[in-house]
Amino acid sequence: MALIKCNECGKEVSEFAKTCPVCGAPINVDTTVKIKIFPLESSFIQALVNVRITNDKGRLLWSGRSGGVASFKIDAPTKITITAEKGFHNPAVGVIEPGKKYQHIPNDYKISWKRNYKIVEVDIIDAD
């Protein structure tokens, strides 16, 4: 275990500490969120469809292709909406937290071009 200095008070704290035990300042808090975006059924459609992640105020947090991994920073639990342009699926809505990993998956497996999706927390995001 290595000791690092707190950015606020300068005291040495464990590298694994989330907050400084002396002043309470956050230590090495990674606020990056990663979300694996469910790939659409067809690679042709997947290449054409742009997916957007917005917060509850409509601010764009991430934009990219279906099947990719969204990565962005937030400072607090945030309500998000994941939508695909061209209406290929119903929007997925959920609350995410800083520093966590999530997966965007079908909520139902009915055969439909307009599926329902949900956002679930995961430990590991598989690499594609």
Short mmCIF file of N, CA, C and O in Angstrom, two decimals:
data_model
loop_
_atom_site.label_atom_id
_atom_site.label_comp_id
_atom_site.label_asym_id
_atom_site.label_seq_id
_atom_site.Cartn_x
_atom_site.Cartn_y
_atom_site.Cartn_z
N MET A 1 0.85 -1.18 0.00
CA MET A 1 0.00 0.00 0.00
C MET A 1 0.89 1.24 0.00
O MET A 1 1.75 1.40 0.85
N ALA A 2 0.65 2.10 -0.94
CA ALA A 2 1.41 3.35 -1.04
C ALA A 2 0.64 4.47 -0.36
O ALA A 2 -0.59 4.45 -0.27
N LEU A 3 1.39 5.44 0.12
CA LEU A 3 0.78 6.64 0.70
C LEU A 3 0.88 7.77 -0.32
O LEU A 3 1.90 7.93 -0.98
N ILE A 4 -0.20 8.51 -0.44
CA ILE A 4 -0.23 9.68 -1.33
C ILE A 4 -0.65 10.89 -0.52
O ILE A 4 -1.20 10.75 0.58
N LYS A 5 -0.40 12.07 -1.06
CA LYS A 5 -0.77 13.29 -0.35
C LYS A 5 -2.17 13.74 -0.74
O LYS A 5 -2.54 13.71 -1.92
N CYS A 6 -2.92 14.18 0.24
CA CYS A 6 -4.23 14.76 0.00
C CYS A 6 -4.04 16.10 -0.71
O CYS A 6 -3.18 16.90 -0.31
N ASN A 7 -4.82 16.34 -1.75
CA ASN A 7 -4.72 17.60 -2.49
C ASN A 7 -5.19 18.80 -1.68
O ASN A 7 -4.81 19.93 -1.96
N GLU A 8 -6.02 18.56 -0.69
CA GLU A 8 -6.57 19.67 0.13
C GLU A 8 -5.67 20.03 1.30
O GLU A 8 -5.28 21.18 1.47
N CYS A 9 -5.36 19.03 2.16
CA CYS A 9 -4.62 19.36 3.40
C CYS A 9 -3.16 18.93 3.39
O CYS A 9 -2.39 19.32 4.26
N GLY A 10 -2.76 18.12 2.40
CA GLY A 10 -1.36 17.72 2.29
C GLY A 10 -0.95 16.54 3.15
O GLY A 10 0.19 16.09 3.09
N LYS A 11 -1.85 16.00 3.96
CA LYS A 11 -1.53 14.84 4.82
C LYS A 11 -1.41 13.59 3.97
O LYS A 11 -2.03 13.47 2.91
N GLU A 12 -0.61 12.63 4.42
CA GLU A 12 -0.48 11.37 3.71
C GLU A 12 -1.64 10.44 4.03
O GLU A 12 -2.02 10.29 5.20
N VAL A 13 -2.19 9.84 2.97
CA VAL A 13 -3.31 8.91 3.13
C VAL A 13 -3.07 7.71 2.23
O VAL A 13 -2.27 7.75 1.30
N SER A 14 -3.78 6.63 2.50
CA SER A 14 -3.67 5.42 1.68
C SER A 14 -4.13 5.72 0.25
O SER A 14 -5.08 6.46 0.03
N GLU A 15 -3.46 5.08 -0.71
CA GLU A 15 -3.86 5.24 -2.11
C GLU A 15 -5.25 4.67 -2.37
O GLU A 15 -5.88 4.99 -3.37
N PHE A 16 -5.76 3.85 -1.48
CA PHE A 16 -7.07 3.23 -1.65
C PHE A 16 -8.19 4.01 -0.95
O PHE A 16 -9.36 3.66 -1.08
N ALA A 17 -7.81 5.05 -0.22
CA ALA A 17 -8.82 5.85 0.50
C ALA A 17 -9.70 6.59 -0.48
O ALA A 17 -9.23 7.12 -1.49
N LYS A 18 -11.00 6.62 -0.20
CA LYS A 18 -11.92 7.40 -1.04
C LYS A 18 -11.98 8.85 -0.59
O LYS A 18 -12.22 9.74 -1.38
N THR A 19 -11.79 9.07 0.72
CA THR A 19 -11.75 10.43 1.27
C THR A 19 -10.60 10.54 2.25
O THR A 19 -10.16 9.55 2.84
N CYS A 20 -10.12 11.75 2.45
CA CYS A 20 -9.05 11.99 3.41
C CYS A 20 -9.61 11.85 4.83
O CYS A 20 -10.61 12.48 5.16
N PRO A 21 -8.98 11.04 5.67
CA PRO A 21 -9.47 10.88 7.04
C PRO A 21 -9.29 12.13 7.90
O PRO A 21 -9.93 12.28 8.93
N VAL A 22 -8.44 13.07 7.44
CA VAL A 22 -8.19 14.29 8.20
C VAL A 22 -9.19 15.39 7.83
O VAL A 22 -9.87 15.96 8.68
N CYS A 23 -9.31 15.67 6.53
CA CYS A 23 -10.15 16.81 6.11
C CYS A 23 -11.43 16.40 5.37
O CYS A 23 -12.30 17.22 5.13
N GLY A 24 -11.52 15.12 4.96
CA GLY A 24 -12.73 14.65 4.28
C GLY A 24 -12.77 14.89 2.78
O GLY A 24 -13.75 14.55 2.13
N ALA A 25 -11.70 15.44 2.21
CA ALA A 25 -11.66 15.70 0.76
C ALA A 25 -11.63 14.39 -0.01
O ALA A 25 -11.04 13.41 0.44
N PRO A 26 -12.25 14.34 -1.18
CA PRO A 26 -12.20 13.13 -1.99
C PRO A 26 -10.77 12.84 -2.46
O PRO A 26 -10.02 13.75 -2.80
N ILE A 27 -10.40 11.56 -2.46
CA ILE A 27 -9.07 11.13 -2.88
C ILE A 27 -9.22 10.21 -4.09
O ILE A 27 -9.94 9.22 -4.03
N ASN A 28 -8.53 10.54 -5.17
CA ASN A 28 -8.50 9.67 -6.35
C ASN A 28 -9.86 9.11 -6.74
O ASN A 28 -10.01 7.92 -6.98
N VAL A 29 -10.85 9.94 -6.77
CA VAL A 29 -12.17 9.48 -7.14
C VAL A 29 -12.28 9.48 -8.66
O VAL A 29 -12.16 10.52 -9.29
N ASP A 30 -12.48 8.30 -9.22
CA ASP A 30 -12.66 8.19 -10.67
C ASP A 30 -14.14 8.35 -10.96
O ASP A 30 -14.95 7.54 -10.54
N THR A 31 -14.49 9.40 -11.67
CA THR A 31 -15.90 9.67 -11.96
C THR A 31 -16.31 9.21 -13.35
O THR A 31 -17.38 9.55 -13.82
N THR A 32 -15.43 8.42 -14.00
CA THR A 32 -15.74 7.92 -15.33
C THR A 32 -16.78 6.81 -15.26
O THR A 32 -16.65 5.88 -14.47
N VAL A 33 -17.80 6.93 -16.08
CA VAL A 33 -18.83 5.91 -16.22
C VAL A 33 -18.61 5.23 -17.55
O VAL A 33 -18.30 5.89 -18.55
N LYS A 34 -18.77 3.91 -17.58
CA LYS A 34 -18.69 3.17 -18.84
C LYS A 34 -19.98 2.39 -19.01
O LYS A 34 -20.45 1.75 -18.07
N ILE A 35 -20.52 2.45 -20.23
CA ILE A 35 -21.75 1.73 -20.54
C ILE A 35 -21.56 1.00 -21.86
O ILE A 35 -21.30 1.62 -22.89
N LYS A 36 -21.68 -0.32 -21.82
CA LYS A 36 -21.64 -1.12 -23.05
C LYS A 36 -23.00 -0.99 -23.71
O LYS A 36 -24.02 -1.34 -23.14
N ILE A 37 -23.02 -0.46 -24.93
CA ILE A 37 -24.26 -0.24 -25.67
C ILE A 37 -24.59 -1.51 -26.45
O ILE A 37 -23.78 -2.01 -27.22
N PHE A 38 -25.80 -2.04 -26.23
CA PHE A 38 -26.22 -3.28 -26.87
C PHE A 38 -26.16 -3.14 -28.38
O PHE A 38 -26.68 -2.17 -28.94
N PRO A 39 -25.52 -4.11 -29.06
CA PRO A 39 -25.46 -4.03 -30.52
C PRO A 39 -26.82 -4.36 -31.14
O PRO A 39 -27.54 -5.21 -30.65
N LEU A 40 -27.14 -3.68 -32.20
CA LEU A 40 -28.36 -4.00 -32.93
C LEU A 40 -28.15 -5.31 -33.69
O LEU A 40 -27.03 -5.74 -33.90
N GLU A 41 -29.23 -5.93 -34.07
CA GLU A 41 -29.19 -7.27 -34.65
C GLU A 41 -28.36 -7.37 -35.93
O GLU A 41 -27.71 -8.35 -36.17
N SER A 42 -28.38 -6.38 -36.75
CA SER A 42 -27.70 -6.42 -38.04
C SER A 42 -26.49 -5.50 -38.02
O SER A 42 -26.57 -4.37 -37.59
N SER A 43 -25.35 -6.01 -38.50
CA SER A 43 -24.16 -5.16 -38.53
C SER A 43 -24.36 -3.99 -39.50
O SER A 43 -23.81 -2.92 -39.31
N PHE A 44 -25.17 -4.19 -40.54
CA PHE A 44 -25.46 -3.10 -41.46
C PHE A 44 -26.23 -1.99 -40.75
O PHE A 44 -25.87 -0.83 -40.83
N ILE A 45 -27.27 -2.37 -39.99
CA ILE A 45 -28.05 -1.38 -39.23
C ILE A 45 -27.18 -0.75 -38.16
O ILE A 45 -27.18 0.45 -37.96
N GLN A 46 -26.38 -1.59 -37.48
CA GLN A 46 -25.52 -1.10 -36.40
C GLN A 46 -24.58 -0.01 -36.91
O GLN A 46 -24.34 0.98 -36.24
N ALA A 47 -24.05 -0.18 -38.09
CA ALA A 47 -23.11 0.81 -38.66
C ALA A 47 -23.81 2.12 -38.99
O ALA A 47 -23.17 3.16 -39.05
N LEU A 48 -25.11 2.08 -39.18
CA LEU A 48 -25.85 3.29 -39.54
C LEU A 48 -26.45 4.03 -38.36
O LEU A 48 -26.81 5.19 -38.48
N VAL A 49 -26.60 3.35 -37.22
CA VAL A 49 -27.37 3.92 -36.11
C VAL A 49 -26.47 4.58 -35.09
O VAL A 49 -25.57 3.95 -34.53
N ASN A 50 -26.73 5.84 -34.82
CA ASN A 50 -26.04 6.59 -33.80
C ASN A 50 -26.87 6.53 -32.52
O ASN A 50 -28.07 6.67 -32.55
N VAL A 51 -26.20 6.27 -31.40
CA VAL A 51 -26.86 6.20 -30.10
C VAL A 51 -26.45 7.42 -29.30
O VAL A 51 -25.29 7.85 -29.35
N ARG A 52 -27.41 7.99 -28.57
CA ARG A 52 -27.15 9.19 -27.76
C ARG A 52 -27.48 8.90 -26.30
O ARG A 52 -28.47 8.25 -26.02
N ILE A 53 -26.64 9.42 -25.41
CA ILE A 53 -26.93 9.36 -23.98
C ILE A 53 -27.05 10.80 -23.50
O ILE A 53 -26.14 11.60 -23.68
N THR A 54 -28.20 11.12 -22.91
CA THR A 54 -28.44 12.47 -22.40
C THR A 54 -28.83 12.38 -20.92
O THR A 54 -29.33 11.36 -20.45
N ASN A 55 -28.61 13.49 -20.20
CA ASN A 55 -29.07 13.52 -18.81
C ASN A 55 -30.50 14.04 -18.77
O ASN A 55 -31.09 14.33 -19.81
N ASP A 56 -31.08 14.14 -17.58
CA ASP A 56 -32.49 14.53 -17.47
C ASP A 56 -32.75 15.98 -17.86
O ASP A 56 -33.90 16.37 -18.04
N LYS A 57 -31.69 16.74 -18.07
CA LYS A 57 -31.85 18.12 -18.55
C LYS A 57 -31.65 18.21 -20.07
O LYS A 57 -31.64 19.28 -20.64
N GLY A 58 -31.46 17.05 -20.72
CA GLY A 58 -31.29 17.01 -22.17
C GLY A 58 -29.87 17.25 -22.64
O GLY A 58 -29.61 17.30 -23.83
N ARG A 59 -28.90 17.39 -21.71
CA ARG A 59 -27.51 17.62 -22.10
C ARG A 59 -26.90 16.33 -22.63
O ARG A 59 -27.01 15.27 -22.02
N LEU A 60 -26.25 16.40 -23.79
CA LEU A 60 -25.61 15.24 -24.40
C LEU A 60 -24.38 14.86 -23.58
O LEU A 60 -23.48 15.67 -23.36
N LEU A 61 -24.33 13.59 -23.13
CA LEU A 61 -23.18 13.08 -22.39
C LEU A 61 -22.26 12.24 -23.27
O LEU A 61 -21.06 12.19 -23.06
N TRP A 62 -22.87 11.56 -24.25
CA TRP A 62 -22.09 10.70 -25.15
C TRP A 62 -22.90 10.43 -26.41
O TRP A 62 -24.12 10.36 -26.37
N SER A 63 -22.19 10.26 -27.51
CA SER A 63 -22.81 9.89 -28.77
C SER A 63 -21.87 8.95 -29.49
O SER A 63 -20.65 9.18 -29.52
N GLY A 64 -22.39 7.86 -30.05
CA GLY A 64 -21.55 6.91 -30.76
C GLY A 64 -22.40 5.83 -31.41
O GLY A 64 -23.62 5.91 -31.43
N ARG A 65 -21.75 4.81 -31.89
CA ARG A 65 -22.42 3.74 -32.61
C ARG A 65 -22.92 2.64 -31.66
O ARG A 65 -22.32 2.37 -30.64
N SER A 66 -23.99 2.01 -32.07
CA SER A 66 -24.51 0.85 -31.37
C SER A 66 -23.43 -0.22 -31.31
O SER A 66 -22.67 -0.39 -32.25
N GLY A 67 -23.32 -0.91 -30.18
CA GLY A 67 -22.32 -1.95 -30.01
C GLY A 67 -21.03 -1.46 -29.37
O GLY A 67 -20.19 -2.26 -28.99
N GLY A 68 -20.88 -0.14 -29.21
CA GLY A 68 -19.67 0.41 -28.62
C GLY A 68 -19.76 0.55 -27.11
O GLY A 68 -20.75 0.15 -26.48
N VAL A 69 -18.73 1.12 -26.53
CA VAL A 69 -18.71 1.40 -25.09
C VAL A 69 -18.70 2.91 -24.90
O VAL A 69 -17.80 3.60 -25.37
N ALA A 70 -19.73 3.40 -24.24
CA ALA A 70 -19.81 4.83 -23.92
C ALA A 70 -18.94 5.08 -22.70
O ALA A 70 -18.96 4.31 -21.75
N SER A 71 -18.20 6.17 -22.71
CA SER A 71 -17.36 6.53 -21.58
C SER A 71 -17.44 8.04 -21.39
O SER A 71 -17.19 8.80 -22.33
N PHE A 72 -17.84 8.46 -20.19
CA PHE A 72 -17.94 9.89 -19.89
C PHE A 72 -17.88 10.07 -18.38
O PHE A 72 -17.94 9.10 -17.62
N LYS A 73 -17.72 11.30 -17.93
CA LYS A 73 -17.59 11.60 -16.50
C LYS A 73 -18.85 12.28 -15.98
O LYS A 73 -19.45 13.11 -16.66
N ILE A 74 -19.23 11.90 -14.74
CA ILE A 74 -20.30 12.58 -14.01
C ILE A 74 -19.83 12.77 -12.58
O ILE A 74 -18.96 12.04 -12.11
N ASP A 75 -20.39 13.75 -11.90
CA ASP A 75 -19.97 14.04 -10.52
C ASP A 75 -20.89 13.48 -9.46
O ASP A 75 -20.51 13.40 -8.29
N ALA A 76 -22.11 13.11 -9.83
CA ALA A 76 -23.10 12.65 -8.87
C ALA A 76 -24.03 11.66 -9.57
O ALA A 76 -24.03 11.58 -10.80
N PRO A 77 -24.83 10.90 -8.81
CA PRO A 77 -25.82 10.05 -9.46
C PRO A 77 -26.64 10.87 -10.45
O PRO A 77 -27.05 11.99 -10.16
N THR A 78 -26.83 10.33 -11.65
CA THR A 78 -27.45 11.07 -12.75
C THR A 78 -28.48 10.20 -13.46
O THR A 78 -28.19 9.05 -13.81
N LYS A 79 -29.64 10.77 -13.71
CA LYS A 79 -30.65 10.08 -14.51
C LYS A 79 -30.30 10.28 -15.98
O LYS A 79 -30.10 11.42 -16.42
N ILE A 80 -30.20 9.17 -16.72
CA ILE A 80 -29.85 9.26 -18.13
C ILE A 80 -30.91 8.59 -19.00
O ILE A 80 -31.70 7.78 -18.52
N THR A 81 -30.88 8.94 -20.28
CA THR A 81 -31.72 8.30 -21.28
C THR A 81 -30.82 7.90 -22.44
O THR A 81 -30.02 8.71 -22.92
N ILE A 82 -30.94 6.64 -22.87
CA ILE A 82 -30.20 6.14 -24.02
C ILE A 82 -31.20 5.98 -25.16
O ILE A 82 -32.18 5.24 -25.03
N THR A 83 -30.95 6.67 -26.26
CA THR A 83 -31.84 6.58 -27.42
C THR A 83 -31.03 6.29 -28.68
O THR A 83 -29.88 6.67 -28.79
N ALA A 84 -31.69 5.61 -29.61
CA ALA A 84 -31.08 5.37 -30.92
C ALA A 84 -31.82 6.24 -31.92
O ALA A 84 -33.04 6.29 -31.92
N GLU A 85 -31.06 6.95 -32.74
CA GLU A 85 -31.73 7.73 -33.77
C GLU A 85 -32.41 6.78 -34.74
O GLU A 85 -32.10 5.59 -34.78
N LYS A 86 -33.36 7.26 -35.44
CA LYS A 86 -34.17 6.49 -36.38
C LYS A 86 -35.13 5.54 -35.68
O LYS A 86 -35.72 4.69 -36.31
N GLY A 87 -35.27 5.63 -34.34
CA GLY A 87 -36.28 4.87 -33.62
C GLY A 87 -36.11 3.37 -33.59
O GLY A 87 -37.08 2.64 -33.52
N PHE A 88 -34.86 2.87 -33.63
CA PHE A 88 -34.66 1.43 -33.65
C PHE A 88 -34.96 0.74 -32.33
O PHE A 88 -35.07 -0.47 -32.29
N HIS A 89 -35.03 1.47 -31.24
CA HIS A 89 -35.49 0.88 -29.98
C HIS A 89 -36.09 1.96 -29.11
O HIS A 89 -35.88 3.15 -29.31
N ASN A 90 -36.89 1.54 -28.14
CA ASN A 90 -37.46 2.48 -27.19
C ASN A 90 -36.35 3.00 -26.30
O ASN A 90 -35.40 2.27 -26.00
N PRO A 91 -36.45 4.23 -25.83
CA PRO A 91 -35.41 4.78 -24.95
C PRO A 91 -35.27 3.96 -23.67
O PRO A 91 -36.26 3.46 -23.14
N ALA A 92 -34.03 3.80 -23.20
CA ALA A 92 -33.76 3.17 -21.91
C ALA A 92 -33.46 4.29 -20.93
O ALA A 92 -32.68 5.19 -21.23
N VAL A 93 -34.09 4.26 -19.77
CA VAL A 93 -33.92 5.31 -18.76
C VAL A 93 -33.43 4.66 -17.47
O VAL A 93 -33.92 3.60 -17.08
N GLY A 94 -32.47 5.29 -16.80
CA GLY A 94 -31.97 4.77 -15.54
C GLY A 94 -31.12 5.79 -14.83
O GLY A 94 -30.76 6.83 -15.39
N VAL A 95 -30.80 5.49 -13.57
CA VAL A 95 -29.92 6.35 -12.78
C VAL A 95 -28.58 5.64 -12.66
O VAL A 95 -28.51 4.47 -12.30
N ILE A 96 -27.52 6.36 -13.00
CA ILE A 96 -26.17 5.81 -12.94
C ILE A 96 -25.34 6.60 -11.93
O ILE A 96 -25.68 7.73 -11.59
N GLU A 97 -24.25 5.97 -11.47
CA GLU A 97 -23.39 6.61 -10.48
C GLU A 97 -21.97 6.74 -11.01
O GLU A 97 -21.53 5.91 -11.81
N PRO A 98 -21.23 7.77 -10.55
CA PRO A 98 -19.85 7.96 -10.98
C PRO A 98 -18.99 6.73 -10.68
O PRO A 98 -19.18 6.08 -9.65
N GLY A 99 -18.07 6.42 -11.59
CA GLY A 99 -17.10 5.36 -11.36
C GLY A 99 -17.63 3.95 -11.54
O GLY A 99 -16.93 2.99 -11.26
N LYS A 100 -18.84 3.77 -12.02
CA LYS A 100 -19.43 2.43 -12.16
C LYS A 100 -19.50 2.02 -13.62
O LYS A 100 -19.34 2.83 -14.53
N LYS A 101 -19.76 0.73 -13.84
CA LYS A 101 -19.89 0.17 -15.19
C LYS A 101 -21.31 -0.35 -15.35
O LYS A 101 -21.89 -0.91 -14.42
N TYR A 102 -21.83 -0.19 -16.57
CA TYR A 102 -23.21 -0.59 -16.85
C TYR A 102 -23.29 -1.27 -18.20
O TYR A 102 -22.39 -1.14 -19.03
N GLN A 103 -24.40 -1.96 -18.41
CA GLN A 103 -24.67 -2.55 -19.70
C GLN A 103 -26.09 -2.20 -20.11
O GLN A 103 -27.00 -2.18 -19.30
N HIS A 104 -26.24 -1.88 -21.36
CA HIS A 104 -27.51 -1.52 -21.98
C HIS A 104 -28.00 -2.80 -22.66
O HIS A 104 -27.38 -3.29 -23.60
N ILE A 105 -29.07 -3.42 -22.14
CA ILE A 105 -29.51 -4.71 -22.63
C ILE A 105 -31.02 -4.72 -22.89
O ILE A 105 -31.76 -3.92 -22.33
N PRO A 106 -31.48 -5.67 -23.71
CA PRO A 106 -32.92 -5.77 -23.94
C PRO A 106 -33.65 -6.13 -22.65
O PRO A 106 -33.19 -6.98 -21.90
N ASN A 107 -34.76 -5.48 -22.42
CA ASN A 107 -35.60 -5.78 -21.27
C ASN A 107 -36.54 -6.93 -21.58
O ASN A 107 -37.04 -7.60 -20.71
N ASP A 108 -36.77 -7.14 -22.85
CA ASP A 108 -37.61 -8.25 -23.30
C ASP A 108 -36.99 -8.82 -24.57
O ASP A 108 -36.19 -8.17 -25.22
N TYR A 109 -37.32 -10.02 -24.86
CA TYR A 109 -36.72 -10.66 -26.02
C TYR A 109 -37.74 -10.94 -27.12
O TYR A 109 -37.55 -11.80 -27.94
N LYS A 110 -38.82 -10.18 -27.11
CA LYS A 110 -39.78 -10.35 -28.20
C LYS A 110 -39.15 -9.89 -29.51
O LYS A 110 -38.31 -9.00 -29.54
N ILE A 111 -39.55 -10.53 -30.55
CA ILE A 111 -39.00 -10.17 -31.85
C ILE A 111 -39.72 -8.94 -32.35
O ILE A 111 -40.90 -8.97 -32.67
N SER A 112 -39.00 -7.87 -32.35
CA SER A 112 -39.58 -6.60 -32.74
C SER A 112 -38.46 -5.66 -33.12
O SER A 112 -37.38 -5.70 -32.53
N TRP A 113 -38.69 -4.84 -34.08
CA TRP A 113 -37.67 -3.85 -34.44
C TRP A 113 -37.60 -2.74 -33.41
O TRP A 113 -36.65 -1.98 -33.37
N LYS A 114 -38.59 -2.64 -32.54
CA LYS A 114 -38.60 -1.58 -31.53
C LYS A 114 -38.68 -2.21 -30.14
O LYS A 114 -39.71 -2.24 -29.51
N ARG A 115 -37.57 -2.73 -29.68
CA ARG A 115 -37.49 -3.41 -28.38
C ARG A 115 -37.46 -2.42 -27.22
O ARG A 115 -37.13 -1.25 -27.39
N ASN A 116 -37.70 -2.97 -26.03
CA ASN A 116 -37.51 -2.21 -24.78
C ASN A 116 -36.16 -2.59 -24.20
O ASN A 116 -35.77 -3.76 -24.23
N TYR A 117 -35.43 -1.62 -23.68
CA TYR A 117 -34.11 -1.84 -23.12
C TYR A 117 -34.05 -1.34 -21.68
O TYR A 117 -34.85 -0.51 -21.27
N LYS A 118 -33.05 -1.85 -20.94
CA LYS A 118 -32.81 -1.36 -19.58
C LYS A 118 -31.30 -1.17 -19.40
O LYS A 118 -30.49 -1.63 -20.21
N ILE A 119 -30.94 -0.51 -18.31
CA ILE A 119 -29.55 -0.24 -17.97
C ILE A 119 -29.26 -0.96 -16.66
O ILE A 119 -29.94 -0.72 -15.66
N VAL A 120 -28.27 -1.87 -16.66
CA VAL A 120 -27.95 -2.63 -15.45
C VAL A 120 -26.48 -2.45 -15.10
O VAL A 120 -25.62 -2.35 -15.99
N GLU A 121 -26.18 -2.44 -13.82
CA GLU A 121 -24.79 -2.33 -13.37
C GLU A 121 -24.11 -3.67 -13.52
O GLU A 121 -24.69 -4.73 -13.27
N VAL A 122 -22.84 -3.66 -13.97
CA VAL A 122 -22.04 -4.86 -14.13
C VAL A 122 -20.66 -4.65 -13.50
O VAL A 122 -20.25 -3.51 -13.26
N ASP A 123 -19.98 -5.74 -13.23
CA ASP A 123 -18.61 -5.66 -12.67
C ASP A 123 -17.58 -5.47 -13.77
O ASP A 123 -16.58 -4.79 -13.58
N ILE A 124 -17.80 -6.14 -14.91
CA ILE A 124 -16.84 -6.12 -15.99
C ILE A 124 -17.57 -5.84 -17.30
O ILE A 124 -18.66 -6.35 -17.52
N ILE A 125 -16.94 -5.05 -18.15
CA ILE A 125 -17.45 -4.83 -19.49
C ILE A 125 -16.58 -5.63 -20.44
O ILE A 125 -15.36 -5.40 -20.49
N ASP A 126 -17.17 -6.57 -21.16
CA ASP A 126 -16.39 -7.39 -22.08
C ASP A 126 -15.90 -6.53 -23.24
O ASP A 126 -16.55 -5.61 -23.67
N ALA A 127 -14.72 -6.86 -23.72
CA ALA A 127 -14.13 -6.10 -24.82
C ALA A 127 -14.58 -6.68 -26.15
O ALA A 127 -14.54 -7.87 -26.35
N ASP A 128 -15.00 -5.82 -27.02
CA ASP A 128 -15.36 -6.23 -28.37
C ASP A 128 -14.51 -5.49 -29.36
O ASP A 128 -14.22 -4.37 -29.22
#
